[in-house]
Amino acid sequence: MYDFAADADLPKPELYSALARAADALVQGEPDPIANMANLAAVIWQFLPDLNWAGFYRTVEDELVLGPFMGKPACIRIPFGRGVCGTAAALGTTQVVPDVHAFPGHIACDADSRSELVVPVLRDGKVIAVIDLDSPTPGRFDDEDAAGMQLLAQVASLAI
Ligand code: SME
């Protein structure tokens, strides 16, 4: 049994350090990418408050394909360059979107989503996946969330 305690009252840098440590422990010694993505999505969901979707899209040939996640069923395929996820994948950069309705081409998978954070997972300079977080609260994500999720993306890079 895994029993990681998440204290959402911690300052964000400490919360994300604790999340990265838990994530690292979860994937330690496990080579299966699907198992690792599933557990990483679950631990993100457990640690971070105020989310309505958290999970992976993987690079498959020239598009993103839905991977393990927590939340409502979502769009399955996203072309590179489309929506927030496709933009993060095409540019290889983190996207912090305070208002999804103001993001040109945003793909609405869950009508409750108001803000979004997408972090690319890089290996050998290539985007192998993105981690997508959605929140029902406008402006939920800031630069500290982006930095924290980049730590998670580093853990994922070696585990998926
Ligand atoms: N909103 C995303 C699509 C994925 S869902 O939010 C799970 C986008 O614009 O790429």
PDB file of C-alpha atoms and ligand atoms in Angstrom:
ATOM      1  CA  MET A   1       0.000   0.000   0.000  1.00  0.00           C
ATOM      2  CA  TYR A   2       1.164   3.501  -0.791  1.00  0.00           C
ATOM      3  CA  ASP A   3       0.167   6.083   1.781  1.00  0.00           C
ATOM      4  CA  PHE A   4       1.466   9.509   0.774  1.00  0.00           C
ATOM      5  CA  ALA A   5       0.168  12.402   2.824  1.00  0.00           C
ATOM      6  CA  ALA A   6      -0.682  15.521   0.859  1.00  0.00           C
ATOM      7  CA  ASP A   7      -0.947  18.770   2.803  1.00  0.00           C
ATOM      8  CA  ALA A   8      -2.590  21.294   0.484  1.00  0.00           C
ATOM      9  CA  ASP A   9      -1.878  24.079   3.017  1.00  0.00           C
ATOM     10  CA  LEU A  10       1.876  23.876   2.359  1.00  0.00           C
ATOM     11  CA  PRO A  11       3.426  26.717   0.345  1.00  0.00           C
ATOM     12  CA  LYS A  12       3.466  25.634  -3.295  1.00  0.00           C
ATOM     13  CA  PRO A  13       7.243  25.016  -3.600  1.00  0.00           C
ATOM     14  CA  GLU A  14       7.118  22.661  -0.607  1.00  0.00           C
ATOM     15  CA  LEU A  15       3.941  20.977  -1.806  1.00  0.00           C
ATOM     16  CA  TYR A  16       5.538  20.294  -5.199  1.00  0.00           C
ATOM     17  CA  SER A  17       8.782  19.037  -3.576  1.00  0.00           C
ATOM     18  CA  ALA A  18       6.714  16.591  -1.534  1.00  0.00           C
ATOM     19  CA  LEU A  19       4.788  15.608  -4.679  1.00  0.00           C
ATOM     20  CA  ALA A  20       8.018  15.051  -6.642  1.00  0.00           C
ATOM     21  CA  ARG A  21       9.412  12.858  -3.850  1.00  0.00           C
ATOM     22  CA  ALA A  22       6.213  10.799  -3.732  1.00  0.00           C
ATOM     23  CA  ALA A  23       6.226  10.519  -7.533  1.00  0.00           C
ATOM     24  CA  ASP A  24       9.854   9.412  -7.537  1.00  0.00           C
ATOM     25  CA  ALA A  25       9.140   6.741  -4.915  1.00  0.00           C
ATOM     26  CA  LEU A  26       6.130   5.469  -6.887  1.00  0.00           C
ATOM     27  CA  VAL A  27       8.017   4.860 -10.140  1.00  0.00           C
ATOM     28  CA  GLN A  28      11.237   3.576  -8.532  1.00  0.00           C
ATOM     29  CA  GLY A  29      12.226   0.241 -10.072  1.00  0.00           C
ATOM     30  CA  GLU A  30       9.078  -0.019 -12.234  1.00  0.00           C
ATOM     31  CA  PRO A  31       9.757  -0.084 -15.997  1.00  0.00           C
ATOM     32  CA  ASP A  32       6.143  -0.176 -17.251  1.00  0.00           C
ATOM     33  CA  PRO A  33       5.219   3.255 -18.680  1.00  0.00           C
ATOM     34  CA  ILE A  34       1.440   2.812 -18.422  1.00  0.00           C
ATOM     35  CA  ALA A  35       1.627   1.764 -14.775  1.00  0.00           C
ATOM     36  CA  ASN A  36       3.884   4.720 -14.034  1.00  0.00           C
ATOM     37  CA  MET A  37       1.697   7.270 -15.860  1.00  0.00           C
ATOM     38  CA  ALA A  38      -1.366   5.901 -14.042  1.00  0.00           C
ATOM     39  CA  ASN A  39       0.250   6.233 -10.632  1.00  0.00           C
ATOM     40  CA  LEU A  40       1.685   9.676 -11.452  1.00  0.00           C
ATOM     41  CA  ALA A  41      -1.770  10.924 -12.522  1.00  0.00           C
ATOM     42  CA  ALA A  42      -3.235   9.519  -9.297  1.00  0.00           C
ATOM     43  CA  VAL A  43      -0.624  11.102  -7.020  1.00  0.00           C
ATOM     44  CA  ILE A  44      -0.957  14.489  -8.762  1.00  0.00           C
ATOM     45  CA  TRP A  45      -4.724  14.258  -8.220  1.00  0.00           C
ATOM     46  CA  GLN A  46      -4.164  13.334  -4.554  1.00  0.00           C
ATOM     47  CA  PHE A  47      -1.719  16.170  -3.827  1.00  0.00           C
ATOM     48  CA  LEU A  48      -3.054  19.145  -5.788  1.00  0.00           C
ATOM     49  CA  PRO A  49      -6.307  20.842  -4.796  1.00  0.00           C
ATOM     50  CA  ASP A  50      -8.904  22.325  -7.112  1.00  0.00           C
ATOM     51  CA  LEU A  51      -8.392  20.188 -10.230  1.00  0.00           C
ATOM     52  CA  ASN A  52     -11.059  18.667 -12.474  1.00  0.00           C
ATOM     53  CA  TRP A  53      -8.643  16.800 -14.764  1.00  0.00           C
ATOM     54  CA  ALA A  54      -5.034  15.621 -14.466  1.00  0.00           C
ATOM     55  CA  GLY A  55      -3.175  13.301 -16.775  1.00  0.00           C
ATOM     56  CA  PHE A  56      -1.046  12.478 -19.764  1.00  0.00           C
ATOM     57  CA  TYR A  57      -1.147  12.818 -23.514  1.00  0.00           C
ATOM     58  CA  ARG A  58       1.617  10.820 -25.233  1.00  0.00           C
ATOM     59  CA  THR A  59       3.363  11.584 -28.500  1.00  0.00           C
ATOM     60  CA  VAL A  60       2.388   8.876 -30.981  1.00  0.00           C
ATOM     61  CA  GLU A  61       3.859   9.517 -34.427  1.00  0.00           C
ATOM     62  CA  ASP A  62       2.879  13.127 -35.173  1.00  0.00           C
ATOM     63  CA  GLU A  63       0.048  13.683 -32.702  1.00  0.00           C
ATOM     64  CA  LEU A  64      -0.845  13.485 -29.006  1.00  0.00           C
ATOM     65  CA  VAL A  65      -2.885  10.502 -27.842  1.00  0.00           C
ATOM     66  CA  LEU A  66      -4.702  10.303 -24.508  1.00  0.00           C
ATOM     67  CA  GLY A  67      -2.867   8.452 -21.729  1.00  0.00           C
ATOM     68  CA  PRO A  68      -3.669   7.620 -18.099  1.00  0.00           C
ATOM     69  CA  PHE A  69      -5.573  10.370 -16.284  1.00  0.00           C
ATOM     70  CA  MET A  70      -7.962  11.287 -13.481  1.00  0.00           C
ATOM     71  CA  GLY A  71     -11.184  13.108 -14.333  1.00  0.00           C
ATOM     72  CA  LYS A  72     -13.922  12.875 -16.936  1.00  0.00           C
ATOM     73  CA  PRO A  73     -13.420  11.040 -20.246  1.00  0.00           C
ATOM     74  CA  ALA A  74     -11.456  13.312 -22.593  1.00  0.00           C
ATOM     75  CA  CYS A  75     -10.615  13.958 -26.255  1.00  0.00           C
ATOM     76  CA  ILE A  76      -8.438  11.118 -27.506  1.00  0.00           C
ATOM     77  CA  ARG A  77      -6.272  12.634 -30.258  1.00  0.00           C
ATOM     78  CA  ILE A  78      -4.819  16.160 -30.393  1.00  0.00           C
ATOM     79  CA  PRO A  79      -2.682  17.256 -33.366  1.00  0.00           C
ATOM     80  CA  PHE A  80       0.602  19.020 -32.543  1.00  0.00           C
ATOM     81  CA  GLY A  81      -0.055  22.766 -32.561  1.00  0.00           C
ATOM     82  CA  ARG A  82      -3.757  22.445 -31.643  1.00  0.00           C
ATOM     83  CA  GLY A  83      -5.198  23.549 -28.295  1.00  0.00           C
ATOM     84  CA  VAL A  84      -3.164  24.086 -25.148  1.00  0.00           C
ATOM     85  CA  CYS A  85      -1.705  20.557 -25.164  1.00  0.00           C
ATOM     86  CA  GLY A  86      -0.771  20.643 -28.834  1.00  0.00           C
ATOM     87  CA  THR A  87       0.828  24.067 -28.393  1.00  0.00           C
ATOM     88  CA  ALA A  88       2.948  22.836 -25.460  1.00  0.00           C
ATOM     89  CA  ALA A  89       3.975  19.798 -27.519  1.00  0.00           C
ATOM     90  CA  ALA A  90       4.776  21.756 -30.685  1.00  0.00           C
ATOM     91  CA  LEU A  91       6.793  24.451 -28.887  1.00  0.00           C
ATOM     92  CA  GLY A  92       8.238  22.201 -26.171  1.00  0.00           C
ATOM     93  CA  THR A  93       7.311  24.840 -23.603  1.00  0.00           C
ATOM     94  CA  THR A  94       5.057  25.007 -20.547  1.00  0.00           C
ATOM     95  CA  GLN A  95       1.696  26.702 -21.113  1.00  0.00           C
ATOM     96  CA  VAL A  96       0.009  28.495 -18.197  1.00  0.00           C
ATOM     97  CA  VAL A  97      -3.500  29.508 -19.261  1.00  0.00           C
ATOM     98  CA  PRO A  98      -5.408  31.598 -16.687  1.00  0.00           C
ATOM     99  CA  ASP A  99      -8.586  31.698 -18.829  1.00  0.00           C
ATOM    100  CA  VAL A 100      -9.124  28.835 -21.252  1.00  0.00           C
ATOM    101  CA  HIS A 101     -11.840  30.767 -23.097  1.00  0.00           C
ATOM    102  CA  ALA A 102      -9.249  33.404 -24.028  1.00  0.00           C
ATOM    103  CA  PHE A 103      -6.815  30.820 -25.472  1.00  0.00           C
ATOM    104  CA  PRO A 104      -7.208  30.603 -29.270  1.00  0.00           C
ATOM    105  CA  GLY A 105      -8.035  27.025 -30.257  1.00  0.00           C
ATOM    106  CA  HIS A 106      -8.521  25.741 -26.711  1.00  0.00           C
ATOM    107  CA  ILE A 107     -10.077  22.255 -26.879  1.00  0.00           C
ATOM    108  CA  ALA A 108     -12.909  21.925 -24.353  1.00  0.00           C
ATOM    109  CA  CYS A 109     -12.896  18.348 -23.060  1.00  0.00           C
ATOM    110  CA  ASP A 110     -14.653  19.179 -19.797  1.00  0.00           C
ATOM    111  CA  ALA A 111     -17.033  22.147 -19.787  1.00  0.00           C
ATOM    112  CA  ASP A 112     -16.089  22.827 -16.138  1.00  0.00           C
ATOM    113  CA  SER A 113     -12.477  23.737 -17.021  1.00  0.00           C
ATOM    114  CA  ARG A 114     -11.622  27.425 -16.601  1.00  0.00           C
ATOM    115  CA  SER A 115      -7.808  27.406 -16.365  1.00  0.00           C
ATOM    116  CA  GLU A 116      -5.120  25.003 -17.506  1.00  0.00           C
ATOM    117  CA  LEU A 117      -1.432  24.129 -17.102  1.00  0.00           C
ATOM    118  CA  VAL A 118       0.367  21.930 -19.624  1.00  0.00           C
ATOM    119  CA  VAL A 119       3.982  20.845 -19.150  1.00  0.00           C
ATOM    120  CA  PRO A 120       5.959  18.987 -21.819  1.00  0.00           C
ATOM    121  CA  VAL A 121       7.811  15.818 -20.859  1.00  0.00           C
ATOM    122  CA  LEU A 122      11.137  15.844 -22.701  1.00  0.00           C
ATOM    123  CA  ARG A 123      13.545  13.000 -23.375  1.00  0.00           C
ATOM    124  CA  ASP A 124      16.685  13.495 -25.478  1.00  0.00           C
ATOM    125  CA  GLY A 125      15.300  16.885 -26.539  1.00  0.00           C
ATOM    126  CA  LYS A 126      12.036  15.408 -27.871  1.00  0.00           C
ATOM    127  CA  VAL A 127       8.528  15.894 -26.440  1.00  0.00           C
ATOM    128  CA  ILE A 128       7.478  12.339 -25.537  1.00  0.00           C
ATOM    129  CA  ALA A 129       4.313  13.404 -23.667  1.00  0.00           C
ATOM    130  CA  VAL A 130       2.615  16.319 -21.952  1.00  0.00           C
ATOM    131  CA  ILE A 131       1.103  16.492 -18.480  1.00  0.00           C
ATOM    132  CA  ASP A 132      -2.187  18.397 -18.528  1.00  0.00           C
ATOM    133  CA  LEU A 133      -3.886  19.888 -15.463  1.00  0.00           C
ATOM    134  CA  ASP A 134      -7.321  21.531 -15.645  1.00  0.00           C
ATOM    135  CA  SER A 135      -9.094  23.506 -12.935  1.00  0.00           C
ATOM    136  CA  PRO A 136     -12.653  24.802 -12.592  1.00  0.00           C
ATOM    137  CA  THR A 137     -11.179  27.980 -11.031  1.00  0.00           C
ATOM    138  CA  PRO A 138      -9.986  30.826 -13.301  1.00  0.00           C
ATOM    139  CA  GLY A 139      -6.299  31.679 -12.752  1.00  0.00           C
ATOM    140  CA  ARG A 140      -5.690  28.531 -10.669  1.00  0.00           C
ATOM    141  CA  PHE A 141      -2.108  28.052 -11.973  1.00  0.00           C
ATOM    142  CA  ASP A 142       0.902  30.366 -11.652  1.00  0.00           C
ATOM    143  CA  ASP A 143       4.662  30.226 -12.201  1.00  0.00           C
ATOM    144  CA  GLU A 144       5.150  28.201  -8.998  1.00  0.00           C
ATOM    145  CA  ASP A 145       2.742  25.563 -10.293  1.00  0.00           C
ATOM    146  CA  ALA A 146       4.612  25.554 -13.609  1.00  0.00           C
ATOM    147  CA  ALA A 147       7.986  25.093 -11.866  1.00  0.00           C
ATOM    148  CA  GLY A 148       6.538  22.393  -9.618  1.00  0.00           C
ATOM    149  CA  MET A 149       5.029  20.454 -12.494  1.00  0.00           C
ATOM    150  CA  GLN A 150       8.313  20.694 -14.399  1.00  0.00           C
ATOM    151  CA  LEU A 151       9.845  18.695 -11.517  1.00  0.00           C
ATOM    152  CA  LEU A 152       7.129  16.100 -12.067  1.00  0.00           C
ATOM    153  CA  ALA A 153       7.851  16.095 -15.799  1.00  0.00           C
ATOM    154  CA  GLN A 154      11.499  15.274 -15.015  1.00  0.00           C
ATOM    155  CA  VAL A 155      10.388  12.305 -12.920  1.00  0.00           C
ATOM    156  CA  ALA A 156       8.034  11.227 -15.728  1.00  0.00           C
ATOM    157  CA  SER A 157      10.745  11.605 -18.367  1.00  0.00           C
ATOM    158  CA  LEU A 158      12.702   8.704 -16.871  1.00  0.00           C
ATOM    159  CA  ALA A 159       9.657   6.566 -16.063  1.00  0.00           C
ATOM    160  CA  ILE A 160       7.282   6.534 -19.058  1.00  0.00           C
TER     161      ILE A 160
HETATM  162  N1  SME B   1      -7.940  21.534 -23.050  1.00  0.00           N
HETATM  163  C1  SME B   1      -6.920  20.756 -23.692  1.00  0.00           C
HETATM  164  C2  SME B   1      -7.444  19.427 -24.177  1.00  0.00           C
HETATM  165  C3  SME B   1      -7.268  18.328 -23.202  1.00  0.00           C
HETATM  166  S1  SME B   1      -8.381  18.340 -21.961  1.00  0.00           S
HETATM  167  O1  SME B   1      -8.340  19.606 -21.209  1.00  0.00           O
HETATM  168  C4  SME B   1      -8.216  17.062 -20.961  1.00  0.00           C
HETATM  169  C5  SME B   1      -6.326  21.523 -24.849  1.00  0.00           C
HETATM  170  O2  SME B   1      -6.807  22.605 -25.216  1.00  0.00           O
HETATM  171  O3  SME B   1      -5.354  21.049 -25.414  1.00  0.00           O
END
